[in-house]
Each structure stands twice: as C-alpha cells, then as structure tokens.
C-alpha cells in the first residue's frame, strides 16, 4: 500500500508537470500563430508596394513631360524610403529644380 501511494504521488506529480508543459505549449502555439499572421500581412504589403513601385516606374519611364516626371519621381523616392544621405546623392545628380 505504501508503494502504491508513492507511485500515485509520482504519477500525480508527473501529470501536473505535463499539464504545466501543455499550457506553455498552447501559449507558444498561439504566439506563433499571431507571428505567422503578422508575417503574412507584411508579405502582402510588400507585394503591393512592389507592384505600386513597378507601376510608378513604368509611368516615369514613359512620361515625356518634365513636370509630370518630377511628380512621379517624388512618389518613387517616397516609396523607396531613402536615407538622408541617399536623398542628397540623388539631388546632387539631378538637374536643379527637379525635387524642389
């Protein structure tokens, strides 16, 4: 009877530990699901941004009018999110007045 009681105690302790582990795993699964959804949204956004940039670039390349090209160039530079240094390099290469 003493051995049976010890075995029961050990089994109960093991069960409690497994239940704690299950709680941790369920929580981790929920977090991974949220991260997966976030990454999917980001991927979708990036795809949309790339499509927008492609369309703007095509428009820029086919435009002949200087003022329209300046407007489109502004949109391109915004989408590219250039650093201040990169923006300065671009401004340096363009004719005066192209970016304002």
Coordinates of N, CA, C and O in Angstrom, one line a residue:
X1 N 0.8 -1.2 0.0 CA 0.0 0.0 0.0 C 0.9 1.3 0.0 O 0.5 2.2 -0.6
X2 N 2.0 1.2 0.7 CA 2.9 2.4 0.8 C 3.5 2.6 -0.6 O 3.6 3.7 -1.1
X3 N 3.9 1.5 -1.3 CA 4.5 1.7 -2.7 C 3.4 2.2 -3.6 O 3.7 3.1 -4.4
X4 N 2.2 1.8 -3.5 CA 1.1 2.2 -4.3 C 0.9 3.7 -4.1 O 0.6 4.4 -5.0
X5 N 0.9 4.2 -2.9 CA 0.7 5.6 -2.6 C 1.9 6.4 -3.1 O 1.6 7.5 -3.7
X6 N 3.1 5.9 -3.1 CA 4.2 6.6 -3.6 C 4.1 6.7 -5.2 O 4.4 7.7 -5.8
X7 N 3.7 5.6 -5.8 CA 3.5 5.6 -7.2 C 2.4 6.5 -7.6 O 2.6 7.2 -8.6
X8 N 1.4 6.6 -6.8 CA 0.3 7.5 -7.1 C 0.8 8.9 -7.0 O 0.4 9.8 -7.9
X9 N 1.5 9.2 -6.0 CA 2.1 10.6 -5.8 C 3.0 11.0 -7.0 O 3.0 12.1 -7.5
X10 N 3.8 10.0 -7.4 CA 4.7 10.3 -8.5 C 4.0 10.5 -9.8 O 4.3 11.4 -10.6
X11 N 2.9 9.7 -10.0 CA 2.1 9.9 -11.2 C 1.4 11.2 -11.2 O 1.3 11.9 -12.2
X12 N 0.8 11.6 -10.0 CA 0.1 12.9 -9.9 C 1.1 14.0 -10.2 O 0.7 15.0 -10.9
X13 N 2.3 13.9 -9.7 CA 3.3 15.0 -9.9 C 3.7 15.1 -11.4 O 3.8 16.1 -12.0
X14 N 3.8 13.9 -12.0 CA 4.1 13.8 -13.4 C 3.0 14.4 -14.2 O 3.2 15.2 -15.2
X15 N 1.8 14.2 -13.8 CA 0.6 14.7 -14.5 C 0.6 16.2 -14.4 O 0.3 16.9 -15.4
X16 N 0.8 16.8 -13.2 CA 0.8 18.2 -13.1 C 1.9 18.9 -13.9 O 1.7 19.9 -14.5
X17 N 3.1 18.3 -14.0 CA 4.1 18.8 -14.8 C 3.8 18.8 -16.3 O 4.0 19.8 -17.0
X18 N 3.1 17.7 -16.7 CA 2.7 17.6 -18.1 C 1.6 18.7 -18.4 O 1.6 19.3 -19.5
X19 N 0.7 18.9 -17.5 CA -0.3 19.9 -17.7 C 0.3 21.3 -17.8 O -0.1 22.1 -18.6
X20 N 1.3 21.6 -16.9 CA 2.1 22.9 -17.0 C 2.7 23.0 -18.4 O 2.6 24.1 -19.0
X21 N 3.4 22.0 -18.8 CA 4.0 22.0 -20.1 C 3.0 22.2 -21.2 O 3.3 22.9 -22.2
X22 N 1.9 21.6 -21.1 CA 0.8 21.7 -22.1 C 0.4 23.2 -22.2 O 0.2 23.7 -23.3
X23 N 0.2 23.8 -21.1 CA -0.1 25.3 -21.0 C 0.9 26.1 -21.7 O 0.6 27.0 -22.5
X24 N 2.2 25.8 -21.5 CA 3.3 26.6 -22.1 C 3.2 26.3 -23.6 O 3.3 27.3 -24.4
X25 N 3.0 25.1 -24.1 CA 3.0 24.8 -25.5 C 1.8 25.4 -26.2 O 1.9 26.0 -27.3
X26 N 0.6 25.4 -25.5 CA -0.5 26.1 -26.1 C -0.3 27.6 -26.3 O -0.6 28.2 -27.3
X27 N 0.3 28.2 -25.3 CA 0.6 29.6 -25.4 C 1.6 29.9 -26.5 O 1.5 30.8 -27.2
X28 N 2.7 29.0 -26.6 CA 3.6 29.2 -27.7 C 3.0 29.1 -29.1 O 3.3 29.8 -30.0
X29 N 2.1 28.1 -29.2 CA 1.4 27.9 -30.5 C 0.6 29.1 -30.8 O 0.6 29.6 -32.0
X30 N -0.1 29.7 -29.8 CA -0.9 30.9 -30.1 C 0.0 32.1 -30.5 O -0.3 32.8 -31.5
X31 N 1.2 32.2 -29.9 CA 2.1 33.3 -30.2 C 2.6 33.1 -31.6 O 2.8 34.0 -32.4
X32 N 3.0 31.8 -32.0 CA 3.5 31.5 -33.3 C 2.4 31.8 -34.4 O 2.7 32.3 -35.5
X33 N 1.2 31.5 -34.1 CA 0.1 31.8 -35.0 C 0.0 33.3 -35.2 O -0.2 33.7 -36.4
X34 N 0.1 34.1 -34.2 CA 0.0 35.5 -34.3 C 1.2 36.0 -35.2 O 1.0 36.9 -36.1
X35 N 2.4 35.5 -34.9 CA 3.5 35.9 -35.7 C 3.4 35.5 -37.2 O 3.7 36.3 -38.1
X36 N 2.8 34.4 -37.4 CA 2.6 33.9 -38.8 C 1.7 34.8 -39.5 O 1.9 35.2 -40.7
X37 N 0.6 35.2 -38.8 CA -0.4 36.1 -39.5 C 0.3 37.5 -39.7 O 0.0 38.1 -40.8
X38 N 1.1 38.0 -38.8 CA 1.8 39.2 -39.0 C 2.7 39.2 -40.2 O 2.7 40.1 -41.0
X39 N 3.5 38.1 -40.3 CA 4.4 38.0 -41.4 C 3.6 37.9 -42.7 O 4.1 38.4 -43.8
X40 N 2.5 37.2 -42.8 CA 1.7 37.1 -44.0 C 1.2 38.5 -44.4 O 1.2 38.8 -45.6
X41 N 0.7 39.3 -43.4 CA 0.3 40.7 -43.7 C 1.4 41.5 -44.3 O 1.3 42.2 -45.3
X42 N 2.6 41.4 -43.7 CA 3.8 42.1 -44.2 C 4.2 41.7 -45.6 O 4.5 42.5 -46.4
X43 N 4.1 40.4 -45.8 CA 4.4 39.9 -47.2 C 3.4 40.4 -48.2 O 3.8 40.9 -49.3
X44 N 2.2 40.5 -47.8 CA 1.1 41.0 -48.7 C 1.4 42.5 -49.0 O 1.3 43.0 -50.1
X45 N 1.7 43.3 -47.9 CA 2.0 44.7 -48.0 C 3.2 44.9 -48.9 O 3.2 45.8 -49.8
X46 N 4.3 44.1 -48.7 CA 5.5 44.3 -49.5 C 5.2 44.0 -51.0 O 5.7 44.7 -51.9
X47 N 4.4 43.0 -51.3 CA 4.0 42.7 -52.6 C 3.2 43.8 -53.3 O 3.5 44.2 -54.4
X48 N 2.3 44.4 -52.5 CA 1.5 45.6 -53.0 C 2.4 46.8 -53.2 O 2.3 47.5 -54.3
X49 N 3.4 47.0 -52.3 CA 4.3 48.1 -52.5 C 5.2 47.9 -53.7 O 5.5 48.9 -54.5
X50 N 5.6 46.7 -54.0 CA 6.5 46.4 -55.1 C 5.7 46.6 -56.4 O 6.2 47.2 -57.4
X51 N 4.4 46.2 -56.4 CA 3.5 46.4 -57.6 C 3.3 47.9 -57.8 O 3.4 48.3 -59.0
X52 N 3.1 48.6 -56.8 CA 2.9 50.1 -56.9 C 4.2 50.7 -57.5 O 4.1 51.5 -58.4
X53 N 5.3 50.3 -56.9 CA 6.6 50.9 -57.4 C 6.9 50.6 -58.8 O 7.3 51.4 -59.6
X54 N 6.5 49.3 -59.2 CA 6.7 49.0 -60.6 C 5.8 49.8 -61.5 O 6.3 50.4 -62.5
X55 N 4.6 50.0 -61.2 CA 3.7 50.9 -62.0 C 4.2 52.3 -62.0 O 4.1 52.9 -63.1
X56 N 4.6 52.8 -60.9 CA 5.1 54.2 -60.9 C 6.4 54.3 -61.8 O 6.6 55.3 -62.5
X57 N 7.3 53.3 -61.7 CA 8.5 53.4 -62.5 C 8.2 53.3 -64.0 O 8.7 54.1 -64.8
X58 N 7.2 52.5 -64.4 CA 6.8 52.4 -65.8 C 6.3 53.8 -66.2 O 6.6 54.3 -67.3
X59 N 5.4 54.3 -65.4 CA 4.9 55.7 -65.7 C 6.0 56.7 -65.9 O 6.0 57.5 -66.8
X60 N 6.9 56.7 -65.0 CA 8.1 57.6 -65.0 C 8.8 57.4 -66.3 O 9.2 58.4 -67.0
X61 N 9.1 56.2 -66.7 CA 9.9 55.9 -67.9 C 9.2 56.3 -69.2 O 9.9 56.7 -70.2
X62 N 7.9 56.3 -69.2 CA 7.2 56.6 -70.5 C 6.7 58.1 -70.6 O 6.3 58.6 -71.6
X63 N 6.8 58.8 -69.5 CA 6.4 60.2 -69.5 C 7.4 61.1 -70.2 O 8.6 60.9 -70.0
X64 N 7.0 62.1 -71.0 CA 7.9 63.0 -71.6 C 7.8 64.3 -70.9 O 8.8 65.0 -70.9
X65 N 6.7 64.7 -70.3 CA 6.5 66.0 -69.7 C 7.4 66.1 -68.4 O 7.3 65.2 -67.5
X66 N 8.2 67.1 -68.3 CA 9.1 67.3 -67.2 C 8.4 67.4 -65.9 O 8.8 66.9 -64.9
X67 N 7.3 68.2 -65.8 CA 6.6 68.4 -64.5 C 6.0 67.1 -64.0 O 6.0 66.8 -62.8
X68 N 5.4 66.4 -64.9 CA 4.8 65.1 -64.5 C 5.9 64.1 -64.1 O 5.7 63.4 -63.1
X69 N 7.0 64.1 -64.8 CA 8.1 63.2 -64.3 C 8.6 63.6 -62.9 O 8.9 62.7 -62.1
X70 N 8.6 64.9 -62.6 CA 9.1 65.3 -61.3 C 8.1 64.8 -60.2 O 8.5 64.4 -59.2
X71 N 6.8 64.9 -60.5 CA 5.8 64.4 -59.6 C 6.0 62.9 -59.4 O 5.9 62.4 -58.2
X72 N 6.1 62.2 -60.5 CA 6.3 60.7 -60.4 C 7.6 60.4 -59.6 O 7.7 59.5 -58.8
X73 N 8.7 61.1 -59.9 CA 9.9 60.9 -59.2 C 9.8 61.1 -57.7 O 10.3 60.3 -56.9
X74 N 9.0 62.1 -57.3 CA 8.8 62.3 -55.9 C 8.1 61.1 -55.3 O 8.5 60.7 -54.2
X75 N 7.1 60.5 -56.0 CA 6.4 59.3 -55.5 C 7.4 58.2 -55.4 O 7.4 57.4 -54.4
X76 N 8.3 58.0 -56.4 CA 9.3 56.9 -56.4 C 10.2 57.1 -55.2 O 10.4 56.1 -54.4
X77 N 10.7 58.3 -54.9 CA 11.6 58.5 -53.8 C 10.9 58.3 -52.5 O 11.5 57.8 -51.5
X78 N 9.6 58.6 -52.4 CA 8.9 58.3 -51.2 C 8.8 56.8 -50.9 O 9.0 56.4 -49.8
X79 N 8.4 56.1 -51.9 CA 8.2 54.6 -51.8 C 9.6 54.0 -51.4 O 9.6 53.0 -50.6
X80 N 10.7 54.5 -52.0 CA 12.0 53.8 -51.7 C 12.5 54.1 -50.3 O 13.4 53.4 -49.8
X81 N 11.9 55.1 -49.6 CA 12.3 55.5 -48.3 C 13.8 55.7 -48.1 O 14.5 55.0 -47.3
X82 N 14.3 56.5 -49.0 CA 15.8 56.8 -49.0 C 16.2 57.4 -47.7 O 15.5 58.2 -47.0
X83 N 17.5 57.2 -47.3 CA 18.1 57.8 -46.2 C 18.4 59.3 -46.6 O 18.4 59.6 -47.8
X84 N 18.7 60.1 -45.6 CA 19.1 61.5 -45.9 C 20.3 61.5 -46.9 O 20.3 62.3 -47.8
X85 N 21.3 60.7 -46.6 CA 22.5 60.6 -47.5 C 22.1 60.2 -48.9 O 22.6 60.8 -49.8
X86 N 21.3 59.2 -49.0 CA 20.9 58.7 -50.4 C 20.1 59.8 -51.1 O 20.3 60.1 -52.3
X87 N 19.2 60.5 -50.4 CA 18.5 61.6 -51.0 C 19.4 62.7 -51.4 O 19.2 63.3 -52.5
X88 N 20.4 63.0 -50.6 CA 21.4 64.1 -51.0 C 22.1 63.7 -52.3 O 22.3 64.5 -53.2
X89 N 22.5 62.4 -52.4 CA 23.2 61.9 -53.6 C 22.3 62.1 -54.8 O 22.7 62.5 -55.9
X90 N 21.0 61.7 -54.7 CA 20.1 61.8 -55.8 C 19.9 63.3 -56.2 O 20.0 63.6 -57.4
X91 N 19.7 64.2 -55.2 CA 19.5 65.6 -55.5 C 20.8 66.1 -56.2 O 20.7 67.0 -57.1
X92 N 21.9 65.7 -55.8 CA 23.2 66.2 -56.4 C 23.3 65.8 -57.9 O 23.8 66.5 -58.7
X93 N 22.8 64.6 -58.3 CA 22.8 64.1 -59.6 C 21.8 64.7 -60.6 O 21.9 64.8 -61.8
X94 N 20.6 65.2 -60.0 CA 19.5 65.7 -60.8 C 19.8 67.2 -61.1 O 20.5 67.9 -60.4
X95 N 19.1 67.6 -62.2 CA 19.2 69.0 -62.6 C 18.5 69.8 -61.5 O 17.6 69.4 -60.9
X96 N 19.0 71.1 -61.3 CA 18.4 71.9 -60.3 C 16.8 72.1 -60.6 O 16.4 72.2 -61.7
X97 N 16.1 72.0 -59.5 CA 14.7 72.2 -59.5 C 13.9 70.9 -59.7 O 12.6 71.0 -59.7
X98 N 14.5 69.8 -59.9 CA 13.8 68.5 -60.1 C 13.1 68.1 -58.8 O 12.1 67.4 -58.9
X99 N 13.6 68.3 -57.7 CA 13.0 67.9 -56.4 C 12.5 69.0 -55.6 O 12.1 68.8 -54.5
X100 N 12.6 70.2 -56.0 CA 12.2 71.4 -55.3 C 13.2 71.9 -54.4 O 14.3 71.5 -54.2

